[in-house]
Amino acid sequence: MSANIRLLQIIPNMDIGGAETGCLHVADHISKQGGFSAILTSGGKLLDLIDRNKIKIFKWPINKNLFFIILNIFYIFLKIKIHKINIVHARSRAPAWSAYFASKLANVKFVTTFHGTYNFKSKLKKFYNSIMVKSDHVIAGSEFILNHIHTNYQVKAKSSVVKRGIDEKYFSKKNVTEEEIKKLKDLMKINVEKFIILLPGRLTYWKGQKLFIEALNILNNQNLLENVYSLIIGGHQGRIQYKEELMQLVKKYNLENKLKIAHGLNKMPVAYSISNLVLSSSIEPEAFGRISVEAQSMEKPVLASDIGGSLETVINNKTGWLFKNNDSEDLAGKIKMIMKTEQNVLDLIGRQGRKNVKENYTRELMVSRTLEIYKSLVY
């Protein structure tokens, strides 16, 4: 039945992220099942991974500029007609406005995915966001997001939770060699056995890097970091001033020999592999919390903020732990507790995390649930 689906997904860019990888996974599956699959985007690194013979790529400016929002109505309409598209799936607000009108003109089904909470400090901004609930079917990435949608917007369309999925075969300890582990440890100059705490994620204030540094300072003042080494791994994406602020904070607390801030890696499973604890310290709600899920898939204990998607993806005291949001004292206390936990208990936590991912957050589950929605609209 997937062969009858002719899908156009629209997303601003295809750089590495949860929305982007989800878009790619759905496109890949439909093309393998004999359906037509296309992605309309401005560009991005993930395009290099796509077989253009199987998935059609339309590179075209996708941004918030009103001129392009209007122009793209006609551009999308033409693509729908030329390629006989029967489902348009928008994964961001600006292209969703264009896709909404194009889909109406072409009389095809329109799907949206609400990927985040989207702030709305003004009525105009809330109106702009509301396009994401004007589709034939609204997809939310978590129960948290679904509740947010129904609390703040008038939703007339059917709405469903499709939990984001990851490739658990890629995020597996079996996918990492001892040579890769040694190479990364040498690069990070970790030449002795340490309890390694990893905080992955792009460098931006709401990801909580400053909170983590404050917690490390608390532990350092208690002389508890002698056998601990911490890594913050993520690109600054142009936020050079913020990265400098982090470096200054590290220097202020004399943590230069205990914490390293490094750029993102090409193969994150290796970074997860060398860690003893993975931290997700976001101070604003994560729609999903990809880091926590990837870490669990790697059989690593997770410590996450008790807000947003982490309340769903992390089973407290079973696949990891939760700490009080934006509370450096509680974060430091939880880290201290985990460092004292016996290794066999940490191993058990890791195995239970892997099981949690395989049962709830795999790429296959995410794709199959998305296809069920497409099929309910087409057939």
Short mmCIF file of C-alpha atoms in Angstrom, two decimals:
data_model
loop_
_atom_site.label_atom_id
_atom_site.label_comp_id
_atom_site.label_asym_id
_atom_site.label_seq_id
_atom_site.Cartn_x
_atom_site.Cartn_y
_atom_site.Cartn_z
CA MET A 1 0.00 0.00 0.00
CA SER A 2 2.98 2.32 0.53
CA ALA A 3 3.50 2.18 -3.22
CA ASN A 4 0.42 4.38 -3.66
CA ILE A 5 1.82 7.12 -1.46
CA ARG A 6 3.36 10.06 -3.27
CA LEU A 7 4.86 12.18 -0.54
CA LEU A 8 6.39 15.64 -0.47
CA GLN A 9 8.04 16.58 2.85
CA ILE A 10 9.02 20.22 3.40
CA ILE A 11 11.65 21.26 5.92
CA PRO A 12 13.83 24.43 6.07
CA ASN A 13 17.14 22.55 6.06
CA MET A 14 18.49 19.04 6.31
CA ASP A 15 21.25 19.54 8.84
CA ILE A 16 21.64 16.93 11.56
CA GLY A 17 18.76 17.02 14.06
CA GLY A 18 15.71 15.09 15.22
CA ALA A 19 13.23 16.59 12.74
CA GLU A 20 15.68 16.20 9.88
CA THR A 21 16.60 12.58 10.56
CA GLY A 22 12.92 11.74 10.99
CA CYS A 23 12.21 13.31 7.62
CA LEU A 24 15.00 11.27 6.03
CA HIS A 25 13.90 7.99 7.62
CA VAL A 26 10.31 8.39 6.40
CA ALA A 27 11.45 9.36 2.90
CA ASP A 28 13.83 6.41 2.73
CA HIS A 29 11.21 3.89 3.82
CA ILE A 30 8.58 5.04 1.33
CA SER A 31 11.04 4.96 -1.54
CA LYS A 32 12.09 1.40 -0.62
CA GLN A 33 8.43 0.34 -0.57
CA GLY A 34 7.93 1.60 -4.12
CA GLY A 35 6.24 4.89 -3.32
CA PHE A 36 7.31 8.33 -4.51
CA SER A 37 9.22 10.34 -1.96
CA ALA A 38 10.49 13.93 -2.27
CA ILE A 39 11.99 16.50 0.10
CA LEU A 40 11.81 20.25 -0.44
CA THR A 41 14.55 22.03 1.51
CA SER A 42 17.11 24.82 1.36
CA GLY A 43 20.04 22.39 1.81
CA GLY A 44 21.97 20.72 4.61
CA LYS A 45 24.57 18.09 5.45
CA LEU A 46 22.10 15.19 5.45
CA LEU A 47 21.53 15.64 1.73
CA ASP A 48 24.93 14.05 1.19
CA LEU A 49 23.54 10.80 2.62
CA ILE A 50 20.57 10.64 0.26
CA ASP A 51 20.42 8.50 -2.87
CA ARG A 52 19.00 10.96 -5.38
CA ASN A 53 17.89 8.07 -7.59
CA LYS A 54 15.46 6.95 -4.86
CA ILE A 55 14.49 10.20 -3.13
CA LYS A 56 13.78 13.36 -5.12
CA ILE A 57 15.39 16.50 -3.70
CA PHE A 58 14.06 19.98 -4.51
CA LYS A 59 16.57 22.57 -3.31
CA TRP A 60 14.76 25.85 -2.96
CA PRO A 61 14.82 28.78 -0.47
CA ILE A 62 12.72 27.94 2.58
CA ASN A 63 12.65 30.80 5.08
CA LYS A 64 10.41 33.20 7.01
CA ASN A 65 10.58 35.92 4.36
CA LEU A 66 7.00 36.85 3.42
CA PHE A 67 7.94 37.09 -0.25
CA PHE A 68 9.15 33.48 -0.30
CA ILE A 69 6.20 32.25 1.78
CA ILE A 70 3.88 33.60 -0.93
CA LEU A 71 6.10 32.54 -3.84
CA ASN A 72 6.41 29.02 -2.42
CA ILE A 73 2.64 28.52 -2.53
CA PHE A 74 2.89 28.42 -6.33
CA TYR A 75 6.21 26.54 -6.34
CA ILE A 76 4.79 23.78 -4.11
CA PHE A 77 1.55 23.70 -6.14
CA LEU A 78 3.56 23.07 -9.31
CA LYS A 79 5.56 20.27 -7.66
CA ILE A 80 2.34 18.66 -6.45
CA LYS A 81 0.86 18.70 -9.94
CA ILE A 82 4.00 17.68 -11.85
CA HIS A 83 4.82 14.75 -9.54
CA LYS A 84 1.23 13.80 -8.68
CA ILE A 85 1.79 14.27 -4.94
CA ASN A 86 -1.09 13.10 -2.74
CA ILE A 87 0.36 13.99 0.70
CA VAL A 88 2.28 17.13 1.69
CA HIS A 89 3.99 16.95 5.07
CA ALA A 90 5.32 20.23 6.53
CA ARG A 91 7.79 20.10 9.42
CA SER A 92 8.18 23.82 10.12
CA ARG A 93 5.97 26.91 10.33
CA ALA A 94 7.11 29.08 7.40
CA PRO A 95 6.84 26.29 4.81
CA ALA A 96 3.63 25.12 6.47
CA TRP A 97 1.91 28.38 5.49
CA SER A 98 2.94 27.88 1.87
CA ALA A 99 2.06 24.19 1.92
CA TYR A 100 -1.36 24.83 3.45
CA PHE A 101 -2.51 27.03 0.58
CA ALA A 102 -0.78 24.92 -2.07
CA SER A 103 -2.48 21.77 -0.75
CA LYS A 104 -5.86 23.49 -0.74
CA LEU A 105 -5.39 24.64 -4.34
CA ALA A 106 -4.29 21.17 -5.44
CA ASN A 107 -6.87 19.34 -3.29
CA VAL A 108 -4.38 17.00 -1.62
CA LYS A 109 -3.92 15.96 1.99
CA PHE A 110 -1.81 18.10 4.30
CA VAL A 111 0.05 16.84 7.40
CA THR A 112 2.07 18.81 9.94
CA THR A 113 4.49 17.78 12.67
CA PHE A 114 4.62 20.01 15.75
CA HIS A 115 8.32 19.62 16.62
CA GLY A 116 8.57 22.12 19.50
CA THR A 117 6.63 24.35 21.85
CA TYR A 118 7.21 27.49 19.74
CA ASN A 119 7.06 30.58 21.94
CA PHE A 120 4.17 33.00 21.46
CA LYS A 121 4.81 36.25 23.33
CA SER A 122 2.36 38.09 21.08
CA LYS A 123 -0.95 37.34 19.40
CA LEU A 124 0.73 37.71 16.01
CA LYS A 125 3.34 35.07 16.90
CA LYS A 126 0.66 32.72 18.17
CA PHE A 127 -1.27 33.19 14.93
CA TYR A 128 1.91 32.42 12.99
CA ASN A 129 2.37 29.22 15.03
CA SER A 130 -1.25 28.18 14.57
CA ILE A 131 -0.67 27.04 10.99
CA MET A 132 0.76 23.85 12.47
CA VAL A 133 -2.72 22.82 13.68
CA LYS A 134 -4.56 23.66 10.43
CA SER A 135 -3.63 20.43 8.65
CA ASP A 136 -5.65 17.29 8.01
CA HIS A 137 -3.62 15.52 10.68
CA VAL A 138 -1.37 17.02 13.36
CA ILE A 139 1.56 14.91 14.59
CA ALA A 140 3.15 15.56 17.98
CA GLY A 141 6.54 14.11 18.89
CA SER A 142 5.57 13.38 22.49
CA GLU A 143 2.64 13.44 24.93
CA PHE A 144 4.15 16.64 26.31
CA ILE A 145 3.88 18.34 22.92
CA LEU A 146 0.37 16.98 22.30
CA ASN A 147 -0.79 18.41 25.64
CA HIS A 148 0.89 21.73 24.78
CA ILE A 149 -0.95 21.86 21.45
CA HIS A 150 -4.39 21.22 22.91
CA THR A 151 -3.80 23.58 25.82
CA ASN A 152 -2.77 26.54 23.68
CA TYR A 153 -4.47 26.13 20.29
CA GLN A 154 -7.85 25.28 18.86
CA VAL A 155 -7.32 21.97 17.13
CA LYS A 156 -10.06 20.82 14.79
CA ALA A 157 -8.02 18.21 12.92
CA LYS A 158 -7.19 14.77 14.20
CA SER A 159 -3.99 14.70 16.23
CA SER A 160 -1.68 11.86 17.22
CA VAL A 161 1.55 11.21 19.07
CA VAL A 162 4.28 9.70 16.95
CA LYS A 163 7.27 9.25 19.22
CA ARG A 164 10.49 10.20 17.53
CA GLY A 165 12.71 7.30 16.70
CA ILE A 166 16.43 6.72 16.43
CA ASP A 167 18.47 4.11 14.61
CA GLU A 168 19.21 1.79 17.53
CA LYS A 169 21.59 -0.22 15.35
CA TYR A 170 23.72 2.88 14.83
CA PHE A 171 23.44 3.94 18.46
CA SER A 172 24.73 0.62 19.75
CA LYS A 173 27.87 -0.29 21.64
CA LYS A 174 28.37 -2.97 18.98
CA ASN A 175 28.87 -0.17 16.45
CA VAL A 176 32.01 1.13 18.18
CA THR A 177 35.50 -0.39 18.09
CA GLU A 178 38.18 -0.30 20.78
CA GLU A 179 40.39 1.54 18.30
CA GLU A 180 37.79 4.33 17.95
CA ILE A 181 37.49 4.60 21.73
CA LYS A 182 41.26 4.84 22.17
CA LYS A 183 41.54 7.43 19.39
CA LEU A 184 38.91 9.67 20.98
CA LYS A 185 40.43 9.35 24.46
CA ASP A 186 43.81 10.29 23.03
CA LEU A 187 42.26 13.28 21.27
CA MET A 188 40.61 14.42 24.50
CA LYS A 189 43.83 13.65 26.42
CA ILE A 190 42.11 11.23 28.77
CA ASN A 191 45.11 9.00 29.52
CA VAL A 192 44.03 7.59 32.90
CA GLU A 193 40.87 5.90 34.14
CA LYS A 194 38.25 8.53 34.99
CA PHE A 195 34.52 8.69 35.65
CA ILE A 196 33.51 10.49 32.45
CA ILE A 197 30.42 12.71 32.33
CA LEU A 198 29.22 13.66 28.86
CA LEU A 199 26.93 16.57 28.00
CA PRO A 200 26.21 16.49 24.25
CA GLY A 201 24.22 19.08 22.31
CA ARG A 202 24.68 22.31 20.43
CA LEU A 203 26.03 25.21 22.45
CA THR A 204 23.04 27.35 23.34
CA TYR A 205 21.94 28.72 26.71
CA TRP A 206 18.80 26.60 27.10
CA LYS A 207 20.74 23.36 26.76
CA GLY A 208 22.08 24.05 30.26
CA GLN A 209 25.84 24.01 29.78
CA LYS A 210 26.24 26.82 32.34
CA LEU A 211 24.11 24.89 34.81
CA PHE A 212 26.39 21.88 34.41
CA ILE A 213 29.50 23.99 35.00
CA GLU A 214 27.92 25.44 38.15
CA ALA A 215 27.20 21.91 39.39
CA LEU A 216 30.79 20.85 38.70
CA ASN A 217 32.00 23.83 40.71
CA ILE A 218 29.90 22.65 43.66
CA LEU A 219 31.42 19.18 43.41
CA ASN A 220 34.91 20.59 42.98
CA ASN A 221 34.53 22.62 46.17
CA GLN A 222 33.74 19.34 47.93
CA ASN A 223 36.90 17.76 46.44
CA LEU A 224 34.81 15.22 44.52
CA LEU A 225 36.25 15.67 41.03
CA GLU A 226 39.67 14.07 41.50
CA ASN A 227 38.70 11.01 39.43
CA VAL A 228 36.12 12.76 37.23
CA TYR A 229 36.49 14.21 33.74
CA SER A 230 33.67 16.02 31.95
CA LEU A 231 33.04 16.67 28.28
CA ILE A 232 30.71 19.19 26.67
CA ILE A 233 30.48 18.23 23.02
CA GLY A 234 28.58 20.31 20.48
CA GLY A 235 28.95 22.95 17.79
CA HIS A 236 28.37 26.61 18.60
CA GLN A 237 26.53 27.23 15.29
CA GLY A 238 27.71 30.84 15.25
CA ARG A 239 27.15 31.45 18.97
CA ILE A 240 30.79 32.34 19.51
CA GLN A 241 30.05 34.75 22.36
CA TYR A 242 28.16 32.07 24.27
CA LYS A 243 31.03 29.62 23.86
CA GLU A 244 33.41 32.28 25.16
CA GLU A 245 31.15 32.79 28.18
CA LEU A 246 31.36 29.06 28.90
CA MET A 247 35.15 29.11 28.62
CA GLN A 248 35.35 32.07 30.99
CA LEU A 249 33.15 30.28 33.51
CA VAL A 250 35.37 27.20 33.35
CA LYS A 251 38.40 29.41 33.96
CA LYS A 252 36.68 31.27 36.82
CA TYR A 253 36.06 27.99 38.65
CA ASN A 254 39.50 26.53 37.87
CA LEU A 255 37.99 23.59 36.01
CA GLU A 256 40.36 23.68 33.00
CA ASN A 257 41.86 20.28 33.89
CA LYS A 258 38.51 18.70 34.67
CA LEU A 259 36.28 19.83 31.79
CA LYS A 260 36.76 20.09 28.05
CA ILE A 261 34.46 21.85 25.59
CA ALA A 262 34.82 20.26 22.18
CA HIS A 263 33.17 20.56 18.77
CA GLY A 264 30.65 17.97 17.63
CA LEU A 265 31.92 14.60 16.42
CA ASN A 266 31.18 12.77 13.19
CA LYS A 267 30.35 9.61 15.11
CA MET A 268 28.56 10.33 18.38
CA PRO A 269 28.28 6.66 19.45
CA VAL A 270 32.02 6.80 20.17
CA ALA A 271 31.53 9.74 22.55
CA TYR A 272 28.72 7.91 24.30
CA SER A 273 30.91 4.81 24.55
CA ILE A 274 33.68 6.49 26.55
CA SER A 275 31.22 8.02 29.05
CA ASN A 276 30.04 6.65 32.38
CA LEU A 277 27.12 9.08 32.63
CA VAL A 278 25.29 11.09 29.97
CA LEU A 279 23.68 14.36 30.98
CA SER A 280 20.74 16.23 29.44
CA SER A 281 20.55 19.47 31.43
CA SER A 282 18.15 21.57 29.35
CA ILE A 283 16.60 24.44 31.30
CA GLU A 284 13.65 24.69 28.89
CA PRO A 285 11.41 21.74 27.97
CA GLU A 286 12.71 19.41 25.28
CA ALA A 287 9.99 18.36 22.86
CA PHE A 288 11.53 14.88 22.83
CA GLY A 289 15.02 14.72 24.26
CA ARG A 290 17.07 12.90 21.64
CA ILE A 291 20.23 12.82 23.76
CA SER A 292 18.53 10.83 26.52
CA VAL A 293 17.21 8.29 24.02
CA GLU A 294 20.51 7.93 22.16
CA ALA A 295 22.36 7.42 25.45
CA GLN A 296 19.91 4.76 26.59
CA SER A 297 20.33 3.01 23.26
CA MET A 298 24.08 2.99 23.96
CA GLU A 299 23.34 1.37 27.35
CA LYS A 300 24.55 4.42 29.25
CA PRO A 301 22.89 5.78 32.42
CA VAL A 302 21.16 9.12 31.84
CA LEU A 303 20.61 12.10 34.13
CA ALA A 304 18.04 14.55 32.72
CA SER A 305 16.03 17.63 33.71
CA ASP A 306 12.58 16.78 35.04
CA ILE A 307 10.73 18.74 32.34
CA GLY A 308 9.38 18.21 28.84
CA GLY A 309 9.97 15.05 26.87
CA SER A 310 12.50 13.67 29.35
CA LEU A 311 9.62 12.86 31.70
CA GLU A 312 8.52 10.33 29.08
CA THR A 313 11.79 9.03 27.65
CA VAL A 314 13.66 8.53 30.94
CA ILE A 315 12.14 6.11 33.46
CA ASN A 316 13.34 7.55 36.75
CA ASN A 317 15.46 5.14 38.82
CA LYS A 318 15.16 2.47 36.11
CA THR A 319 16.74 3.70 32.86
CA GLY A 320 18.28 6.80 34.41
CA TRP A 321 17.52 9.62 36.81
CA LEU A 322 15.80 13.02 36.79
CA PHE A 323 16.94 16.14 38.62
CA LYS A 324 15.13 19.36 39.50
CA ASN A 325 15.08 21.65 36.51
CA ASN A 326 17.59 24.52 36.58
CA ASP A 327 18.80 23.52 40.07
CA SER A 328 22.59 23.23 40.19
CA GLU A 329 22.54 21.96 43.78
CA ASP A 330 20.21 19.08 42.94
CA LEU A 331 22.17 18.34 39.77
CA ALA A 332 25.41 18.18 41.77
CA GLY A 333 23.74 15.96 44.36
CA LYS A 334 22.44 13.53 41.74
CA ILE A 335 25.86 13.34 40.05
CA LYS A 336 27.44 12.64 43.44
CA MET A 337 24.91 9.85 44.09
CA ILE A 338 25.48 8.27 40.67
CA MET A 339 29.28 8.35 41.06
CA LYS A 340 28.87 6.33 44.27
CA THR A 341 26.56 3.78 42.61
CA GLU A 342 28.08 0.33 42.08
CA GLN A 343 29.05 -0.50 38.50
CA ASN A 344 26.78 -3.55 38.30
CA VAL A 345 23.81 -1.28 39.08
CA LEU A 346 24.89 1.20 36.40
CA ASP A 347 25.21 -1.69 33.93
CA LEU A 348 21.68 -2.81 34.77
CA ILE A 349 20.38 0.72 34.28
CA GLY A 350 22.09 0.74 30.88
CA ARG A 351 20.52 -2.55 29.78
CA GLN A 352 17.07 -1.39 30.86
CA GLY A 353 17.62 1.82 28.90
CA ARG A 354 18.41 -0.13 25.74
CA LYS A 355 15.24 -2.18 26.25
CA ASN A 356 13.19 1.01 26.70
CA VAL A 357 14.46 2.37 23.38
CA LYS A 358 13.81 -0.83 21.45
CA GLU A 359 10.26 -0.99 22.77
CA ASN A 360 9.34 2.65 22.23
CA TYR A 361 11.77 4.83 20.28
CA THR A 362 13.13 3.04 17.24
CA ARG A 363 13.28 4.33 13.70
CA GLU A 364 11.02 1.48 12.57
CA LEU A 365 8.29 2.33 15.08
CA MET A 366 8.39 6.02 14.19
CA VAL A 367 8.18 5.30 10.45
CA SER A 368 5.39 2.71 10.75
CA ARG A 369 3.23 5.03 12.88
CA THR A 370 3.76 7.90 10.43
CA LEU A 371 2.78 5.64 7.52
CA GLU A 372 -0.41 4.62 9.32
CA ILE A 373 -1.39 8.29 9.37
CA TYR A 374 -0.58 8.74 5.68
CA LYS A 375 -2.58 5.67 4.75
CA SER A 376 -5.59 6.80 6.81
CA LEU A 377 -5.67 9.96 4.70
CA VAL A 378 -5.04 8.44 1.29
CA TYR A 379 -7.17 5.28 1.40
#
